XYZ file of C-alpha atoms in Angstrom:
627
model
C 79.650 63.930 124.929
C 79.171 60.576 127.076
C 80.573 59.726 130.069
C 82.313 57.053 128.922
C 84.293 59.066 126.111
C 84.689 62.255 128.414
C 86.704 59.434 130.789
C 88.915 57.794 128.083
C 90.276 61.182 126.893
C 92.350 61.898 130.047
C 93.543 58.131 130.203
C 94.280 58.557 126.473
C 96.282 62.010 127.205
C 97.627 60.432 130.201
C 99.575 57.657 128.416
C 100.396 59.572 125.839
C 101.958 61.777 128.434
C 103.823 58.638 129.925
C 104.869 57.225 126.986
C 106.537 60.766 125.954
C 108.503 60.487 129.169
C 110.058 57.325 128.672
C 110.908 57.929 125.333
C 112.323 61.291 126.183
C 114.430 60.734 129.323
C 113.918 57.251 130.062
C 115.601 55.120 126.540
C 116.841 58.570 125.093
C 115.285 57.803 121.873
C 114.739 61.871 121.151
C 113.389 61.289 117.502
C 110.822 59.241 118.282
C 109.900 61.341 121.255
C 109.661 64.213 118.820
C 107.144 62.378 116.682
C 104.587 61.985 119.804
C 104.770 65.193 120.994
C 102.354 67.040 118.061
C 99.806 64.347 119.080
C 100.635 65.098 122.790
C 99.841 68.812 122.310
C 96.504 68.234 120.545
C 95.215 66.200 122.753
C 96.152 68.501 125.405
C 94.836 71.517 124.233
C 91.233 69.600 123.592
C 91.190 68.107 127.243
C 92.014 71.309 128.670
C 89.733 73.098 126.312
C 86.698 70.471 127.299
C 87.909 70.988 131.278
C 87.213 74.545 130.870
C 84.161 74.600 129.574
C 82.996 71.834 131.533
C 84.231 74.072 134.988
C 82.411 77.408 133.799
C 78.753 75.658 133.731
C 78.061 77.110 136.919
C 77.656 80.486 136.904
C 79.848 80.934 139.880
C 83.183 79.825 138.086
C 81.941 82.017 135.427
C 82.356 85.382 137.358
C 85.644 83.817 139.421
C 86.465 83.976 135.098
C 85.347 86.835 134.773
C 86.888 88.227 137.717
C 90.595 87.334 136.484
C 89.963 89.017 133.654
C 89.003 92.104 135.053
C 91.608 92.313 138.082
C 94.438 89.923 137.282
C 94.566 90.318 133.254
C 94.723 93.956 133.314
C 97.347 94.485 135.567
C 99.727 91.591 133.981
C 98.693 93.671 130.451
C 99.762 96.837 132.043
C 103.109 95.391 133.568
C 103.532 93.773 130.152
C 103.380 97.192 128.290
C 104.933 98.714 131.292
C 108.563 96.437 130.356
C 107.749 96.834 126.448
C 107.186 100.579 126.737
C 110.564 100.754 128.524
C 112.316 98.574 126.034
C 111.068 100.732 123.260
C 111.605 103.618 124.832
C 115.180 102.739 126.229
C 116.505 101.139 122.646
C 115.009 104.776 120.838
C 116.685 106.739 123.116
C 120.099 105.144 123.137
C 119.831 105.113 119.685
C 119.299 108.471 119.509
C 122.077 109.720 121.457
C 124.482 107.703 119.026
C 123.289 108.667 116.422
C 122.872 112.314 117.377
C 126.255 112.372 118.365
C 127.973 110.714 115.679
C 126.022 113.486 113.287
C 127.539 116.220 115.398
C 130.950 114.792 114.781
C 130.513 115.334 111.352
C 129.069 118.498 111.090
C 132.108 119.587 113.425
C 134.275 119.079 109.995
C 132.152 121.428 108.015
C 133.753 124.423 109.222
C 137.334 123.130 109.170
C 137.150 122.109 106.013
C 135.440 125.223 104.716
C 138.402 126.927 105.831
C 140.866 124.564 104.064
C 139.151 124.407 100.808
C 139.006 129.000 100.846
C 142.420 129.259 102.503
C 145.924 129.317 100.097
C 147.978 126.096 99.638
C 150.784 127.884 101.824
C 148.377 127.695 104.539
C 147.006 124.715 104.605
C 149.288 122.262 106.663
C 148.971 124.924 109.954
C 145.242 124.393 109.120
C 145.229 121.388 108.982
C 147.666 120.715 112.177
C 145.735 123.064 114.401
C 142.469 121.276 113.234
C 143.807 117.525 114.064
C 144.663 118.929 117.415
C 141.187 121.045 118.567
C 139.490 117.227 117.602
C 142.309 114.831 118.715
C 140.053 113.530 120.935
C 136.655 113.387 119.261
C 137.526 112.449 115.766
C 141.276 111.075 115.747
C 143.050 109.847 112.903
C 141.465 112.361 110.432
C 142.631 112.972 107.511
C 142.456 115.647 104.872
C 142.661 115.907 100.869
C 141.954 118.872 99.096
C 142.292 119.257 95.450
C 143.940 121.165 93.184
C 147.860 121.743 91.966
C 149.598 120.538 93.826
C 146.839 117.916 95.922
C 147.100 118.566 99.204
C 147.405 115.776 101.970
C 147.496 115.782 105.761
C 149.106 113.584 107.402
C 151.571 114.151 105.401
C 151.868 110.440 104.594
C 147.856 110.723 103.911
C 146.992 108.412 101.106
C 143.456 109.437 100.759
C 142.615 109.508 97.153
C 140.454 112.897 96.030
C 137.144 112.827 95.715
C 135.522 112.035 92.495
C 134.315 114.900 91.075
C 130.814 114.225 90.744
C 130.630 114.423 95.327
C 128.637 117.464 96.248
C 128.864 119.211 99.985
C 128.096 116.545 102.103
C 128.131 115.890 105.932
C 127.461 113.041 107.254
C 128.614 109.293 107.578
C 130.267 107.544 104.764
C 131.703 103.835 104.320
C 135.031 103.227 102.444
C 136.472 100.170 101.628
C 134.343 98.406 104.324
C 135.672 100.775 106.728
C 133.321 103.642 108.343
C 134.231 107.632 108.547
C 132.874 110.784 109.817
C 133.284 112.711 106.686
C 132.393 116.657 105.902
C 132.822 117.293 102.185
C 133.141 120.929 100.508
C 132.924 121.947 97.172
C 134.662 125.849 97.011
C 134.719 126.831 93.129
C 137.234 124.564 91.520
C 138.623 122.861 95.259
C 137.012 120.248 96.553
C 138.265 119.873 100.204
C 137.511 116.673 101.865
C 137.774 115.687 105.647
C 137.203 111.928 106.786
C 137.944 110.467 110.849
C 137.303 106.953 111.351
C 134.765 105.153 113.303
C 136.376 102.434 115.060
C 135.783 100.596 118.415
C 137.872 103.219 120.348
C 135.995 105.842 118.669
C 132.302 104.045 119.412
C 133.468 103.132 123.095
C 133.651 106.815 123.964
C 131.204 107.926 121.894
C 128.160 108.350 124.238
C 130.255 107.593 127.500
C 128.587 104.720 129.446
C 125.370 103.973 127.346
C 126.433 100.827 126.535
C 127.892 98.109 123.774
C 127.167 99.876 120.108
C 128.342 98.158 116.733
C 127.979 99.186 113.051
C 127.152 96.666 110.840
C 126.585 93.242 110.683
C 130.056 92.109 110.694
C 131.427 95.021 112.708
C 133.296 94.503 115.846
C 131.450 95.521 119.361
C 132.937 98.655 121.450
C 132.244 99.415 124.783
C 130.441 96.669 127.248
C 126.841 96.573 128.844
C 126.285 98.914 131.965
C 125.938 96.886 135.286
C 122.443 96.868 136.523
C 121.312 99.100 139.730
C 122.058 97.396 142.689
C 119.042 96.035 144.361
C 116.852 96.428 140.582
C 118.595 93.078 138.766
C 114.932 92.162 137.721
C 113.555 95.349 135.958
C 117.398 97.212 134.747
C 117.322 94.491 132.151
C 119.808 94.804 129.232
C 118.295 96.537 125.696
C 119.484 95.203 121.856
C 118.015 97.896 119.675
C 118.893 98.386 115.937
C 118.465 101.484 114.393
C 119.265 102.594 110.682
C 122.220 104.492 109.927
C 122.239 106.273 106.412
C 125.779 105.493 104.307
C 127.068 107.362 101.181
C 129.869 105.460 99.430
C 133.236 107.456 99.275
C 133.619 105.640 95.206
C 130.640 106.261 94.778
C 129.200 109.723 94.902
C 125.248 110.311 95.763
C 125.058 106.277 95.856
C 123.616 106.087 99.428
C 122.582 102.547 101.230
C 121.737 101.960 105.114
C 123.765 99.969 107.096
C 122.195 99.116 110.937
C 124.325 100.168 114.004
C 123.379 98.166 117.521
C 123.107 99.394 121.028
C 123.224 96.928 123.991
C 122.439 99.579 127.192
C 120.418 99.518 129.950
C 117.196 101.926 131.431
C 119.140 103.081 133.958
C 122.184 103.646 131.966
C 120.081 105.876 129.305
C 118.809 107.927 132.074
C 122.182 108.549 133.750
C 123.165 109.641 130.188
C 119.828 111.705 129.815
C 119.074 113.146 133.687
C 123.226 114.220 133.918
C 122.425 116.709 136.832
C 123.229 114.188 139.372
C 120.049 112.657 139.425
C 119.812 109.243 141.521
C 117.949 106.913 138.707
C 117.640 104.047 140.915
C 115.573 106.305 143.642
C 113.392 107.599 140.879
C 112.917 104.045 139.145
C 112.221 102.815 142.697
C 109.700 105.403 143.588
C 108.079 105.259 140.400
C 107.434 101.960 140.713
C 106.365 101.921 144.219
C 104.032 104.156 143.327
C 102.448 102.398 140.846
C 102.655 99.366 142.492
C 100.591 100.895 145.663
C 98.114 102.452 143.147
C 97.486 99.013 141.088
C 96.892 96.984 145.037
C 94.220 99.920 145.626
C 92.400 99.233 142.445
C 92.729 95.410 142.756
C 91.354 95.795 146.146
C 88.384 98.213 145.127
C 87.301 95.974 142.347
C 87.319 92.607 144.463
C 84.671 94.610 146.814
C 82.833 95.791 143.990
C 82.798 93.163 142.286
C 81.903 90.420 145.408
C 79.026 93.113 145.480
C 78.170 92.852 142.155
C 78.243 88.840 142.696
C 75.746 88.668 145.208
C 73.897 90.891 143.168
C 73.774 89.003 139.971
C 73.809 85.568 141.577
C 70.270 86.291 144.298
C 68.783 87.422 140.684
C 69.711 84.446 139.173
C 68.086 81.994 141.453
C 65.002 83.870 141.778
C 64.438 83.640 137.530
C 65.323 80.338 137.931
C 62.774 79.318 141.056
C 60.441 81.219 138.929
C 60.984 79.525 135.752
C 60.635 76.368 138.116
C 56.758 77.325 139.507
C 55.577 78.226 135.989
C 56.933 75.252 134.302
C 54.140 73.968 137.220
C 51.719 76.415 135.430
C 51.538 78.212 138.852
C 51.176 81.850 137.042
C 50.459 83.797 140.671
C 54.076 83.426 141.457
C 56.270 86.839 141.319
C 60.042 87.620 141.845
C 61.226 89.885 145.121
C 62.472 92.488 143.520
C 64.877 94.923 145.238
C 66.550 97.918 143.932
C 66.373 99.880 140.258
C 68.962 98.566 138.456
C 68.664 96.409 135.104
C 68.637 93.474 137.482
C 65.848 95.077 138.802
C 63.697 95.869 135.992
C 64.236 91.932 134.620
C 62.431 90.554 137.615
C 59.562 92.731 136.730
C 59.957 92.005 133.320
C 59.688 88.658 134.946
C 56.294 88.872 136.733
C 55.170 90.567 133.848
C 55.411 87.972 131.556
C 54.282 85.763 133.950
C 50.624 88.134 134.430
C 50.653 88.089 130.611
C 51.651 84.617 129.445
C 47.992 82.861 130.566
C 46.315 85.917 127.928
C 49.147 84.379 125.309
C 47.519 81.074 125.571
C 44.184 81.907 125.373
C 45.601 84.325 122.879
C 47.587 81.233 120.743
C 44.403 79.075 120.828
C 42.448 81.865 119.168
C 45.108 82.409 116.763
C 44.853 78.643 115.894
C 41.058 78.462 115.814
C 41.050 81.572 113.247
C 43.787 79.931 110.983
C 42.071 76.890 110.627
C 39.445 78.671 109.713
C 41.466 80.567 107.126
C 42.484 77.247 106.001
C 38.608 76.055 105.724
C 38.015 79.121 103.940
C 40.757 78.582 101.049
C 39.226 75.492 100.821
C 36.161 76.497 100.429
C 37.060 79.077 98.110
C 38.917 76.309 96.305
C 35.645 74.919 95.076
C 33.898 78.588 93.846
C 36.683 78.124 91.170
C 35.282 76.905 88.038
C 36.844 72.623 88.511
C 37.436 72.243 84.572
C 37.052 74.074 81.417
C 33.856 73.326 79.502
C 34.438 71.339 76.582
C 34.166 73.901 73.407
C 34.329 73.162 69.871
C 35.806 76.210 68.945
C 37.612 77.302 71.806
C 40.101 76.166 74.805
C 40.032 77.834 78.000
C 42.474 77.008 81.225
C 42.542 79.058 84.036
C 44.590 79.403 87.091
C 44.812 81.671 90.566
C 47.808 81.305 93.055
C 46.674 83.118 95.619
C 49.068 85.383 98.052
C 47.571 84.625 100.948
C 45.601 81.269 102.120
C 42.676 82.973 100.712
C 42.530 85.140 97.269
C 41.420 88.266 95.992
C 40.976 87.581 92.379
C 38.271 85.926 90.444
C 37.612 84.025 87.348
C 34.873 82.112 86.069
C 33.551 80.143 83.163
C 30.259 78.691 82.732
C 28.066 77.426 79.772
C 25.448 78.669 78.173
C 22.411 76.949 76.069
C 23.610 76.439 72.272
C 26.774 75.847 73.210
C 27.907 79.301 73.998
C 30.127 80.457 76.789
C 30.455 83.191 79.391
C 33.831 83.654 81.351
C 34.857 86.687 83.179
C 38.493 87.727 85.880
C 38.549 90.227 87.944
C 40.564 91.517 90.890
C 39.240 93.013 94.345
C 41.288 95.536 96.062
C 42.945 94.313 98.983
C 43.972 91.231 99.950
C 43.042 87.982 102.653
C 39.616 87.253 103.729
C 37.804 91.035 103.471
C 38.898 90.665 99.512
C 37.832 86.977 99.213
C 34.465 87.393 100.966
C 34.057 90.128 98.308
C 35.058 87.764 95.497
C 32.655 85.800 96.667
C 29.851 87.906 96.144
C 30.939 88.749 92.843
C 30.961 85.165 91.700
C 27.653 84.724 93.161
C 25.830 88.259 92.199
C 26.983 87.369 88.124
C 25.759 83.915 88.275
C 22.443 85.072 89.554
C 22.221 87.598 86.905
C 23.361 84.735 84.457
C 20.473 82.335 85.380
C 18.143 85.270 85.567
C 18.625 86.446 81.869
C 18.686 83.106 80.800
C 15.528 82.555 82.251
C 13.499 85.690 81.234
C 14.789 84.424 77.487
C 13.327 81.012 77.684
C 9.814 82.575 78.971
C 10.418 85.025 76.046
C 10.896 81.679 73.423
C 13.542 83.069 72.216
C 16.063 79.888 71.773
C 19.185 82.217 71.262
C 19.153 83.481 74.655
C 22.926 84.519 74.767
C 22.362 86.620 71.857
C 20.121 88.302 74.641
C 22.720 88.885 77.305
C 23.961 92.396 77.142
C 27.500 92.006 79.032
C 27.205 95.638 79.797
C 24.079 95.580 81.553
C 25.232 92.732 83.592
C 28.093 94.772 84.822
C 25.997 97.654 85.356
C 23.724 95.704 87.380
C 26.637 93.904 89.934
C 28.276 97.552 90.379
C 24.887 98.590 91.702
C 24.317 95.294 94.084
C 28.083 95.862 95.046
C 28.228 99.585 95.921
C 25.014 98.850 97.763
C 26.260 95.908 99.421
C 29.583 96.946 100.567
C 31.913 99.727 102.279
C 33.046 102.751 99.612
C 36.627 101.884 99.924
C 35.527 98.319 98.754
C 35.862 97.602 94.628
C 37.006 95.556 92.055
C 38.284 95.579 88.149
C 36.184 93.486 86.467
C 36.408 91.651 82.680
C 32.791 89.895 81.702
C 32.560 88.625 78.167
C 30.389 86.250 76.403
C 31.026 84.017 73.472
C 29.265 82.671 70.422
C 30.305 79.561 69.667
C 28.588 79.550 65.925
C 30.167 83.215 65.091
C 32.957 83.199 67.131
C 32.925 86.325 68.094
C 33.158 87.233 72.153
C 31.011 90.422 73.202
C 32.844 91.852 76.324
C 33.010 94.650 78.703
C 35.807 95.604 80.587
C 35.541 97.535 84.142
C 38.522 99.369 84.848
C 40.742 95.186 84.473
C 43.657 95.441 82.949
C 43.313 95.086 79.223
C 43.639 91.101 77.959
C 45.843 90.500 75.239
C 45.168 88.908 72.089
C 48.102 87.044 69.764
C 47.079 86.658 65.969
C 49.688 85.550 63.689
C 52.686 86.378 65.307
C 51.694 89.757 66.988
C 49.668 90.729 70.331
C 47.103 93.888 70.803
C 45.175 94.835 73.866
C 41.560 94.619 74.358
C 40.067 97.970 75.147
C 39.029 99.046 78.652
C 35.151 100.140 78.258
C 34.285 101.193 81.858
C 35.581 102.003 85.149
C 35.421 99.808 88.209
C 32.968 97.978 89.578
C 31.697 98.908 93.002
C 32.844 102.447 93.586
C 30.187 104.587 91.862
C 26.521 104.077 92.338
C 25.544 104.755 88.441
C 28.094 103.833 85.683
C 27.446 103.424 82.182
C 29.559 100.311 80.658
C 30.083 99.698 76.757
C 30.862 96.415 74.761
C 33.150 95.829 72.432
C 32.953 92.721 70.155
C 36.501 90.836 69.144
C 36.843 87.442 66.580
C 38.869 84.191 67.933
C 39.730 82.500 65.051
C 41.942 79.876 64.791
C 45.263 79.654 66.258
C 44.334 83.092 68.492
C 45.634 83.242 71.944
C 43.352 85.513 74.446
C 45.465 85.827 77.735
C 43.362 87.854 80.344
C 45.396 88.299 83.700
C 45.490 90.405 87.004
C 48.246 92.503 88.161
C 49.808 89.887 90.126
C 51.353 88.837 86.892
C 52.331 92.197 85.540
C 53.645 94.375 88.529
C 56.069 92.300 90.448
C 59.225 94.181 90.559
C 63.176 92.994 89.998
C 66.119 93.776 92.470
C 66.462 97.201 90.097
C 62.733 98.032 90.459
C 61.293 97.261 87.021
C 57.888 95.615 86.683
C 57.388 92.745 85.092
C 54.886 94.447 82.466
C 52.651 93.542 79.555
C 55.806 93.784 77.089
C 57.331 90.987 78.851
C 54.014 88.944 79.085
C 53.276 88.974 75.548
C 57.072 88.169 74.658
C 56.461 85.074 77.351
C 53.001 83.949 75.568
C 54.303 84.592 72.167
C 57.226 82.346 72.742
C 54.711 79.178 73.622
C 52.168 80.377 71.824
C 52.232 76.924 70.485
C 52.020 75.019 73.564
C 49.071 73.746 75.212
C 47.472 76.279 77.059
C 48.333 74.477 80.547
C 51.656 74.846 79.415
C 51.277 78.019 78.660
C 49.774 79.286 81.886
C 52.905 77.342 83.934
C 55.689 79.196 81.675
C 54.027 82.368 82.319
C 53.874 81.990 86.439
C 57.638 80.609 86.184
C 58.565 83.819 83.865
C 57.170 86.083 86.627
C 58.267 83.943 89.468
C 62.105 83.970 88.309
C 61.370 87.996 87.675
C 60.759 88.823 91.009
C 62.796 89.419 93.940
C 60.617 89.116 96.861
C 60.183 86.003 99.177
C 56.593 85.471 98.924
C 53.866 86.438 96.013
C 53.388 90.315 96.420
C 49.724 89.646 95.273
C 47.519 87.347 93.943
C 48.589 85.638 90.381
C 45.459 84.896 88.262
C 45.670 84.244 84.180
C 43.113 82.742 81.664
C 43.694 82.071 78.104
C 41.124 80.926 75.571
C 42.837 79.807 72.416
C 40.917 79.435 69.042
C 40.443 75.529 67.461
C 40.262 74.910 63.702
């Protein structure tokens, strides 16, 4: 960012901030104050944001960062979680005790009304009285219904309705009417006996004594107040809301339960008065406890700001060596070297450092080799460029195009064409194993070992006066004759697959042998077959007897020779592209011109294949018959 925008940003932020005030608190006009302040904030947050980054350049302010993060940010986290750990754990434990308790009040009614509901109706109201006064004080105001002829009713001026008769034992907490009861319900053959005490605010005050404000409901009236804090501890005995579930059945409505929330407003140090009620002094454990942590936080801040200023010195004396370094070799003075102290990582970079340095003068002359050999890779595809046959001979009965994308800069694979006297033609593809310049300084040879042996045969027929000299040329000798100059010539491991064929313009027939290359196809009216393989590779073997086999172009045929560039690039599921798949693809523009034909063929395998770059070298020829 320029200076000049980097400047207008805070003058931008700083009348927005101006104009906010007046609006706000100078004219009063709130609304319109309102309306600035999103645009306020933004700009805000992107100064500040642009300050920071701006400040933490230097690596200095970076570790003062990085040191609030590790002393300061920690301990606020852990004071954080230290008040949100005792808010959880105060709210769950007051909640507890209520809700403990209040399920104890019920199941105090279980008995009783067992009693009632096994005991004679001539017994009932001494029952009944002596139970009202044993739980005066816990559950007052009960009352009591048990069925059966007559109903019986305490108080006697009770007029609590039976229980339907679908209500099975039950203890618990029940709602009626909007009103809430402790309730213990029991079902004793025939007689259902039923005991209910209300829950009102007299009844939640001294419920858990001194734990604090509690209310059921959302529309339920508070009981009890919130405990006063410790003296001296205002700041961490802060008051505690927590709501907590309290499962309802409804007294109309048997087994038809909901959940209602109850609230308790205490305090930490009122839930441990309630929980530690030995006589415990909460405040002087609170205080110690916290004293205690507080002494053992200052010891750890203090440790890491000595470690860490350690650390700095460390780090920084590193720094500003690499950099003075960097410095002296951006010079080209390579003889300069780090001090290096110590064994840490720190350590081991500096000597990284003069490492490099010792090493980076044999990367130059390294890089300048590497550039001197890739132009000459580049000199050599072109090169290689021209032992490719320019154009196809002109035929009268035939059309031949041929085309090699090579892998590499250089390629493996061959093909050639040349023509003969009376109009005949030889042409021949092959493929060298390997790839780069080892397999195209072989290809080389080939091309130049079968054109000798072409001008030689041609030769020995004209001395003979013979004037159909390709009638002459036995393919299979020729063959015979460069697998013998190659095994000579070259390392065992070095060989190629090799097509040669030569073709009669007058007869149209083409004589071939085939070394080991995969077999050409051949389309004729709508259907492909495969030329037969007659020998094995060329170079491998010092002796190897080769056979020809004759085939007829006529008309409208389609001869596609091709290496295995074009056949054995694989999908994202593995599958090779194949011969299937290449006849389908030369069938289908079978029709074409042969250039055409060639171009649909590399775009077929092309969109087949998964990989990157060309797996191998893609060669293809195709000869197709004229009328």
């Amino acid at each position: 960012m320029s200076a000049g925008r980097w400047v207008t940003l805070p003058r931008f932020f700083l009348a927005q901030l101006v104009l906010y005030a007046v609006l706000e608190w100078g004219v009063g006009a709130t609304g319109w104050a309102l309306l600035l302040f999103l645009p306020l904030a933004v700009t805000g947050v992107i100064l500040s944001f642009r300050l920071v980054r701006k400040s933490i350049w230097r690596l200095r302010n970076r570790l003062y960062v990085t040191y609030v993060f590790i002393g300061v940010v920690p301990i606020v986290l852990i004071l954080v979680l230290t008040g949100l750990g005792t808010y959880i754990v105060t709210g769950q434990v007051a909640a507890y005790l209520v809700s403990a308790e209040l399920q104890r009040r019920a199941e105090s009614l279980v008995t009783p009304t067992r009693v009632l509901s096994q005991a004679k109706a001539a017994d009932r109201p001494a029952l009944s009285q002596e139970m009202a006064r044993l739980l005066a004080q816990r559950l007052p105001n009960l009352e009591v219904v048990v069925t059966g002829n007559p109903v019986f009713h305490y108080p006697a001026g009770s007029k609590l309705e039976s229980p339907q008769p679908d209500w099975q034992d039950y203890t618990g907490t029940l709602s009626k009417n909007g009103a809430y009861y402790s309730a213990a319900i029991v079902k004793t053959g025939n007689v259902t006996a039923a005991t209910i005490a209300p829950i009102d605010p007299g009844v939640l005050k001294n419920l858990v004594p001194g734990i604090g404000m509690l209310r059921i409901g959302a529309e339920g009236a508070f009981a009890g107040a919130v405990p006063a804090p410790e003296n001296g501890w205002e700041r961490i005995d802060f008051p505690t809301l927590w709501p907590n579930d309290l499962h309802l059945e409804d007294w109309n409505s048997p087994q038809s339960a909901r959940t209602t929330v109850f609230l308790v407003t205490t305090r930490p140090s009122a839930v441990l008065r309630t929980v530690f009620s030995n006589g415990i002094d909460t405040a002087q454990v609170a205080a110690f406890s916290f004293l205690a942590v507080l002494v053992l936080l200052v010891l750890v801040q203090l440790t890491s700001w000595i470690i860490g200023i350690s650390l700095t010195r460390t780090v920084t004396g590193a720094v500003h060596g690499l950099y003075e370094g960097t410095q002296r070799i951006a010079k080209g003075d390579f003889s300069w070297r780090i001090p290096v102290k110590g064994k840490d990582q720190l350590a081991e970079l500096g000597l990284s450092f003069n490492n490099m340095t010792a090493q980076i003068e044999n990367l130059v002359v390294i890089a300048k080799e590497k550039e001197r050999l890739q132009s000459e890779v580049e000199i050599a595809g072109e090169v290689q460029n021209q032992l490719f046959p320019g154009t196809a001979p002109s035929m009268r009965t035939i059309e031949l195009v041929g085309v090699c994308q090579a892998a590499r800069m250089v390629s493996g694979d061959y093909y050639d064409y040349l023509c003969l006297p009376d109009g005949n033609l030889a042409l021949a593809i092959g493929d060298v194993a390997g790839k780069g310049i080892s397999a195209a300084l072989l290809m080389a040879s080939i091309q130049s070992i079968m054109r000798t042996q072409l001008a030689a045969g041609l030769a020995r027929s004209a001395t003979a006066g013979n004037g159909h000299a390709a009638a002459h040329l036995s393919t299979s000798n020729m063959v015979a004759q460069l697998n013998r100059q190659l095994y000579a010539s070259t390392a065992p491991e070095k060989y190629a697959t090799f097509f040669f064929g030569v073709y009669e313009e007058n007869s149209r027939i083409l004589t071939y042998t085939n070394a080991g290359h995969l077999q050409p196809l051949l389309l004729r009216n709508g259907a492909s077959q495969l030329l037969e393989v007659t020998g094995t590779v060329v170079g491998a073997f010092p002796v190897i007897h080769y056979e020809e086999q004759t085939v007829e172009i006529r008309a409208g045929d389609l001869l596609v020779a091709y290496t295995d560039g074009i056949t054995e690039p694989e999908n994202a599921y593995g599958e090779e592209f194949g011969v299937e798949r290449l006849s389908e693809a030369a069938l289908r523009y079978q029709n074409s011109e042969p250039k055409e034909i060639v171009a649909r063929i590399m775009e077929a395998v092309t969109h087949w294949s998964t990989a990157v770059e060309l797996p191998d070298d893609m060669t293809v020829v195709i000869a197709r018959g004229l009328a």
